[in-house]
Amino acid sequence: MDIQKELNKTAGFKNLALLASQVVEGFISGMHKSPFHGFSAEFAEHKIYNPGESTRHIDWKLFAKTDKLYTKRYDEETNLRCHLIIDNSPSMHYPQVKVQELGSFNKVGYSALAAASVMNVLKKQRDAVGLSVYSDTYEYYAPEKGSDRHHSMLLDQLSQLAINEPTGTSTNTYKYLHEIAEKMKRRSLIFLFTDMFQSDVHENELFEALRHLKYNKHDVVLFHTYDSATEVDFDFSNKPSRYTDVETGEHIDLYADNVKEVYKEAVSAYFEKLRVRCGQNRIKYMPVDIQRNFDVVLTTFLLERQLFK
């Protein structure tokens, strides 16, 4: 078997860590003077090393030049804890793509790379990160830690999301958010990536679960992922087509142009409804188009990180 050939057939990322690093570096270089003090791994100043202190931040290059021990002091050193939650239901694997790469993602692939990019920044800042993945089961949980081994483990899990086919059917997001909330004992910044495909019957339960996540003063950000071309603009050719719900299997036959305007109005109203309800519950609501870059996610993270006290 040609292993490399088989790997190239997968829909997953060839090197998620490298791609996440490129996304973050591109984001940083795209900013002018950064208002986010403490964002980069650059230190604010040196201070003389005192015996008994941790040797973790000794500047060994400076020691080689001066033969004196100095440590790096960083801006806004924090003990931030961040927990990333990703919806891995079948609808998140839409649209179909041959390879997950910049400019060509499905929703779960975009979410995985966005999460990996946030992890890249957290690692630079020496902050702790955890991960939860759910579909119609609670698939994965890792508590917040900051070690290199832990980061590698989470990156591997995120890579698998893009490779593996979804095994579940429909999902009740609210059920697993309650379970995650029960595990979150220490105050954290929580990012939820989901397409919000939820039955109207369970809408109240969903927001009750989001309120549960707010318990213990957690800060919650809902990244509502969607494909703007088809899921918002309903950009399909006007020929008789069958549209199938990937979670329920229900389908309908129609001409796209016959329903496009009504569909777009309904989607716009739904987005506004989500925004209002999140605002009422003090949850930051961020619509995220997977056709665009990751600036919305990273800028939101930096702002929330500074506000997290």
Short mmCIF file of C-alpha atoms in Angstrom, two decimals:
data_model
loop_
_atom_site.label_atom_id
_atom_site.label_comp_id
_atom_site.label_asym_id
_atom_site.label_seq_id
_atom_site.Cartn_x
_atom_site.Cartn_y
_atom_site.Cartn_z
CA MET A 1 0.00 0.00 0.00
CA ASP A 2 1.22 3.49 -0.86
CA ILE A 3 0.69 5.15 2.53
CA GLN A 4 1.35 8.68 1.28
CA LYS A 5 -1.14 8.20 -1.54
CA GLU A 6 -3.76 7.03 0.93
CA LEU A 7 -3.07 10.00 3.20
CA ASN A 8 -3.55 12.38 0.29
CA LYS A 9 -7.00 10.94 -0.30
CA THR A 10 -8.23 11.94 3.13
CA ALA A 11 -10.28 15.05 3.73
CA GLY A 12 -8.22 15.90 6.78
CA PHE A 13 -5.42 18.39 7.39
CA LYS A 14 -1.92 17.30 6.46
CA ASN A 15 -0.36 19.41 9.26
CA LEU A 16 -2.90 21.15 11.46
CA ALA A 17 -0.31 22.66 13.82
CA LEU A 18 1.60 24.27 10.96
CA LEU A 19 -1.57 25.53 9.29
CA ALA A 20 -2.82 27.02 12.57
CA SER A 21 0.54 28.75 13.03
CA GLN A 22 0.30 30.21 9.53
CA VAL A 23 -3.23 31.47 10.21
CA VAL A 24 -2.11 33.20 13.42
CA GLU A 25 1.03 34.68 11.86
CA GLY A 26 -1.00 35.97 8.92
CA PHE A 27 -3.50 37.52 11.30
CA ILE A 28 -0.78 39.23 13.33
CA SER A 29 1.03 40.59 10.27
CA GLY A 30 -2.29 41.88 8.95
CA MET A 31 -2.81 44.06 12.00
CA HIS A 32 -1.26 47.50 12.31
CA LYS A 33 -0.12 48.54 15.75
CA SER A 34 -1.71 45.89 17.89
CA PRO A 35 -4.01 47.12 20.70
CA PHE A 36 -3.76 43.69 22.30
CA HIS A 37 -0.94 44.00 24.81
CA GLY A 38 0.44 40.67 25.88
CA PHE A 39 -0.83 38.90 22.77
CA SER A 40 2.49 37.88 21.29
CA ALA A 41 5.23 35.86 22.92
CA GLU A 42 7.46 38.96 22.97
CA PHE A 43 8.57 40.03 26.43
CA ALA A 44 8.09 43.48 27.95
CA GLU A 45 11.49 43.75 29.62
CA HIS A 46 14.31 41.87 31.35
CA LYS A 47 14.82 41.62 35.06
CA ILE A 48 17.75 40.20 37.02
CA TYR A 49 17.30 36.55 37.93
CA ASN A 50 17.03 35.94 41.67
CA PRO A 51 18.21 32.58 43.07
CA GLY A 52 15.25 30.38 43.90
CA GLU A 53 13.06 31.65 41.04
CA SER A 54 11.92 29.37 38.27
CA THR A 55 14.48 29.00 35.49
CA ARG A 56 11.70 28.66 32.91
CA HIS A 57 11.98 32.22 31.56
CA ILE A 58 15.75 32.74 31.75
CA ASP A 59 17.04 34.36 28.57
CA TRP A 60 19.91 31.99 27.76
CA LYS A 61 20.93 33.91 24.64
CA LEU A 62 21.44 37.02 26.74
CA PHE A 63 23.36 34.95 29.29
CA ALA A 64 25.74 33.80 26.54
CA LYS A 65 26.44 37.43 25.65
CA THR A 66 26.66 38.96 29.14
CA ASP A 67 27.47 36.02 31.41
CA LYS A 68 24.62 37.25 33.66
CA LEU A 69 21.24 35.66 34.31
CA TYR A 70 18.15 37.62 33.31
CA THR A 71 14.54 36.50 33.03
CA LYS A 72 11.93 37.73 30.58
CA ARG A 73 8.97 39.53 32.08
CA TYR A 74 5.85 39.39 29.91
CA ASP A 75 2.93 41.76 29.53
CA GLU A 76 -0.33 40.63 31.11
CA GLU A 77 0.72 37.21 32.31
CA THR A 78 -2.54 35.48 33.15
CA ASN A 79 -3.86 32.15 34.26
CA LEU A 80 -6.55 32.07 31.60
CA ARG A 81 -8.41 28.82 31.13
CA CYS A 82 -10.16 28.30 27.80
CA HIS A 83 -12.47 25.43 26.86
CA LEU A 84 -13.27 24.79 23.20
CA ILE A 85 -16.50 22.98 22.30
CA ILE A 86 -17.15 21.66 18.79
CA ASP A 87 -20.41 20.31 17.41
CA ASN A 88 -19.55 17.22 15.32
CA SER A 89 -23.07 16.42 14.11
CA PRO A 90 -23.60 15.40 10.43
CA SER A 91 -24.73 18.91 9.43
CA MET A 92 -21.31 20.24 10.48
CA HIS A 93 -19.71 18.10 7.77
CA TYR A 94 -21.45 20.18 5.11
CA PRO A 95 -20.54 21.12 2.42
CA GLN A 96 -18.63 18.19 0.98
CA VAL A 97 -14.97 18.98 0.24
CA LYS A 98 -12.22 16.81 -1.21
CA VAL A 99 -9.47 18.26 0.97
CA GLN A 100 -9.66 20.58 3.97
CA GLU A 101 -7.50 23.58 3.05
CA LEU A 102 -7.57 27.36 3.11
CA GLY A 103 -10.46 28.45 0.94
CA SER A 104 -12.12 25.04 1.00
CA PHE A 105 -13.63 23.90 4.29
CA ASN A 106 -16.71 22.24 5.57
CA LYS A 107 -18.06 23.62 8.82
CA VAL A 108 -16.34 21.14 11.11
CA GLY A 109 -13.02 21.60 9.27
CA TYR A 110 -13.26 25.37 9.64
CA SER A 111 -14.12 25.00 13.32
CA ALA A 112 -11.21 22.61 13.90
CA LEU A 113 -8.67 24.98 12.33
CA ALA A 114 -10.18 27.99 14.15
CA ALA A 115 -9.87 26.07 17.43
CA ALA A 116 -6.29 25.08 16.60
CA SER A 117 -5.45 28.72 15.85
CA VAL A 118 -6.84 29.82 19.22
CA MET A 119 -4.79 27.04 20.84
CA ASN A 120 -1.69 28.37 19.10
CA VAL A 121 -2.16 31.74 20.78
CA LEU A 122 -2.99 30.15 24.13
CA LYS A 123 0.22 28.14 23.95
CA LYS A 124 2.25 31.31 23.29
CA GLN A 125 0.59 32.90 26.31
CA ARG A 126 1.16 29.84 28.52
CA ASP A 127 -2.58 29.52 29.14
CA ALA A 128 -4.54 26.31 29.70
CA VAL A 129 -6.91 24.87 27.09
CA GLY A 130 -9.46 22.06 27.10
CA LEU A 131 -11.66 20.48 24.43
CA SER A 132 -15.08 18.88 24.16
CA VAL A 133 -16.59 17.27 21.05
CA TYR A 134 -20.18 16.05 20.79
CA SER A 135 -22.65 14.74 18.21
CA ASP A 136 -25.42 12.40 19.32
CA THR A 137 -22.98 11.29 22.05
CA TYR A 138 -20.41 13.10 24.15
CA GLU A 139 -17.48 12.01 21.96
CA TYR A 140 -14.47 13.58 23.62
CA TYR A 141 -13.48 15.54 26.70
CA ALA A 142 -10.11 16.86 27.86
CA PRO A 143 -9.77 19.27 30.81
CA GLU A 144 -7.81 22.50 30.62
CA LYS A 145 -4.04 22.03 30.68
CA GLY A 146 -1.09 23.87 29.20
CA SER A 147 1.58 21.25 28.53
CA ASP A 148 3.07 20.57 25.10
CA ARG A 149 1.91 16.97 25.30
CA HIS A 150 -1.64 18.11 26.03
CA HIS A 151 -1.62 20.51 23.06
CA SER A 152 -0.37 17.74 20.77
CA MET A 153 -3.14 15.45 21.98
CA LEU A 154 -5.81 18.08 21.28
CA LEU A 155 -4.37 18.86 17.84
CA ASP A 156 -4.55 15.18 16.96
CA GLN A 157 -8.18 15.08 18.06
CA LEU A 158 -9.01 18.16 15.97
CA SER A 159 -7.32 16.60 12.95
CA GLN A 160 -9.44 13.48 13.33
CA LEU A 161 -12.63 15.57 13.16
CA ALA A 162 -11.84 16.51 9.57
CA ILE A 163 -10.84 12.98 8.56
CA ASN A 164 -13.57 10.86 10.09
CA GLU A 165 -17.06 10.61 8.72
CA PRO A 166 -19.80 11.60 11.21
CA THR A 167 -21.20 8.58 13.02
CA GLY A 168 -24.20 10.23 14.65
CA THR A 169 -27.54 11.37 13.31
CA SER A 170 -29.36 14.33 14.82
CA THR A 171 -28.05 15.87 18.02
CA ASN A 172 -29.53 17.61 21.01
CA THR A 173 -26.89 20.22 21.71
CA TYR A 174 -28.51 21.25 24.97
CA LYS A 175 -28.03 17.79 26.51
CA TYR A 176 -24.26 17.79 26.08
CA LEU A 177 -23.83 21.44 27.01
CA HIS A 178 -25.36 20.57 30.39
CA GLU A 179 -22.84 17.72 30.77
CA ILE A 180 -19.95 19.99 29.84
CA ALA A 181 -21.16 22.67 32.25
CA GLU A 182 -21.12 20.12 35.08
CA LYS A 183 -17.43 19.44 34.37
CA MET A 184 -16.43 23.10 34.34
CA LYS A 185 -15.56 23.76 37.98
CA ARG A 186 -13.15 26.68 37.52
CA ARG A 187 -13.96 29.92 35.74
CA SER A 188 -13.09 29.69 32.05
CA LEU A 189 -13.51 31.33 28.67
CA ILE A 190 -15.76 29.00 26.67
CA PHE A 191 -15.93 28.94 22.85
CA LEU A 192 -18.73 26.94 21.22
CA PHE A 193 -18.55 26.18 17.49
CA THR A 194 -21.90 24.99 16.11
CA ASP A 195 -24.16 25.57 13.12
CA MET A 196 -27.18 25.90 15.45
CA PHE A 197 -29.23 23.34 13.48
CA GLN A 198 -31.58 22.59 16.31
CA SER A 199 -35.22 21.64 16.41
CA ASP A 200 -37.51 24.54 17.36
CA VAL A 201 -38.97 22.23 19.98
CA HIS A 202 -35.65 22.29 21.84
CA GLU A 203 -34.79 25.97 21.41
CA ASN A 204 -35.69 26.89 24.99
CA GLU A 205 -33.71 23.92 26.30
CA LEU A 206 -30.71 25.05 24.25
CA PHE A 207 -30.67 28.51 25.79
CA GLU A 208 -31.20 27.01 29.24
CA ALA A 209 -28.06 24.93 28.63
CA LEU A 210 -26.14 28.02 27.46
CA ARG A 211 -27.21 29.75 30.67
CA HIS A 212 -25.90 26.71 32.56
CA LEU A 213 -22.52 27.28 30.90
CA LYS A 214 -22.57 30.81 32.30
CA TYR A 215 -22.65 29.33 35.81
CA ASN A 216 -19.54 30.03 37.91
CA LYS A 217 -19.06 33.24 35.92
CA HIS A 218 -17.76 31.56 32.75
CA ASP A 219 -17.56 33.81 29.69
CA VAL A 220 -19.35 32.14 26.75
CA VAL A 221 -18.89 32.92 23.05
CA LEU A 222 -21.13 31.22 20.49
CA PHE A 223 -19.52 30.97 17.06
CA HIS A 224 -22.42 30.28 14.71
CA THR A 225 -20.77 28.61 11.71
CA TYR A 226 -22.45 28.60 8.31
CA ASP A 227 -21.74 28.43 4.58
CA SER A 228 -22.94 31.77 3.22
CA ALA A 229 -23.28 30.69 -0.40
CA THR A 230 -25.76 27.87 0.11
CA GLU A 231 -27.07 28.13 3.66
CA VAL A 232 -27.74 31.88 3.62
CA ASP A 233 -27.96 32.97 -0.04
CA PHE A 234 -29.40 29.64 -1.26
CA ASP A 235 -27.13 29.86 -4.28
CA PHE A 236 -28.17 26.77 -6.24
CA SER A 237 -28.88 26.34 -9.94
CA ASN A 238 -32.53 26.75 -10.87
CA LYS A 239 -33.29 23.21 -11.97
CA PRO A 240 -35.50 20.61 -10.32
CA SER A 241 -33.43 19.30 -7.39
CA ARG A 242 -33.89 17.24 -4.27
CA TYR A 243 -32.72 18.82 -1.00
CA THR A 244 -32.07 16.35 1.81
CA ASP A 245 -31.62 17.02 5.51
CA VAL A 246 -28.32 15.29 6.36
CA GLU A 247 -29.46 14.61 9.92
CA THR A 248 -33.09 13.52 9.56
CA GLY A 249 -33.05 12.23 5.98
CA GLU A 250 -36.16 14.25 5.16
CA HIS A 251 -36.18 15.70 1.64
CA ILE A 252 -38.07 18.05 -0.61
CA ASP A 253 -38.09 18.49 -4.41
CA LEU A 254 -38.19 22.06 -5.75
CA TYR A 255 -36.77 24.78 -7.99
CA ALA A 256 -34.31 26.97 -6.07
CA ASP A 257 -35.59 30.28 -7.46
CA ASN A 258 -39.13 29.50 -6.30
CA VAL A 259 -38.15 29.67 -2.64
CA LYS A 260 -34.92 31.69 -2.58
CA GLU A 261 -36.33 35.02 -1.37
CA VAL A 262 -38.59 33.47 1.25
CA TYR A 263 -35.72 31.25 2.41
CA LYS A 264 -33.31 34.18 2.74
CA GLU A 265 -35.85 36.17 4.76
CA ALA A 266 -36.41 33.21 7.08
CA VAL A 267 -32.67 32.69 7.61
CA SER A 268 -32.10 36.39 8.28
CA ALA A 269 -34.90 36.39 10.84
CA TYR A 270 -33.43 33.29 12.49
CA PHE A 271 -29.98 34.87 12.78
CA GLU A 272 -31.50 37.98 14.32
CA LYS A 273 -33.52 35.87 16.76
CA LEU A 274 -30.35 34.06 17.87
CA ARG A 275 -28.51 37.36 18.29
CA VAL A 276 -31.28 38.82 20.46
CA ARG A 277 -31.66 35.73 22.64
CA CYS A 278 -27.91 35.47 23.16
CA GLY A 279 -27.82 39.14 24.11
CA GLN A 280 -30.63 38.61 26.61
CA ASN A 281 -28.58 35.86 28.22
CA ARG A 282 -25.27 37.80 28.10
CA ILE A 283 -23.72 35.37 25.64
CA LYS A 284 -21.56 36.81 22.87
CA TYR A 285 -23.03 35.76 19.51
CA MET A 286 -20.66 35.73 16.55
CA PRO A 287 -21.87 34.56 13.10
CA VAL A 288 -18.91 33.00 11.29
CA ASP A 289 -18.93 32.45 7.53
CA ILE A 290 -16.66 29.53 6.62
CA GLN A 291 -16.02 31.18 3.25
CA ARG A 292 -14.10 33.98 4.99
CA ASN A 293 -10.82 34.04 6.93
CA PHE A 294 -10.35 33.53 10.67
CA ASP A 295 -10.07 37.18 11.70
CA VAL A 296 -13.48 37.18 13.41
CA VAL A 297 -12.55 34.25 15.63
CA LEU A 298 -9.07 35.50 16.53
CA THR A 299 -10.13 39.11 17.10
CA THR A 300 -12.99 37.93 19.33
CA PHE A 301 -10.58 35.74 21.27
CA LEU A 302 -8.15 38.61 21.86
CA LEU A 303 -10.91 40.95 23.00
CA GLU A 304 -12.43 38.36 25.31
CA ARG A 305 -9.01 37.49 26.69
CA GLN A 306 -8.39 41.10 27.66
CA LEU A 307 -11.83 41.40 29.25
CA PHE A 308 -11.42 38.13 31.15
CA LYS A 309 -10.45 39.24 34.65
#
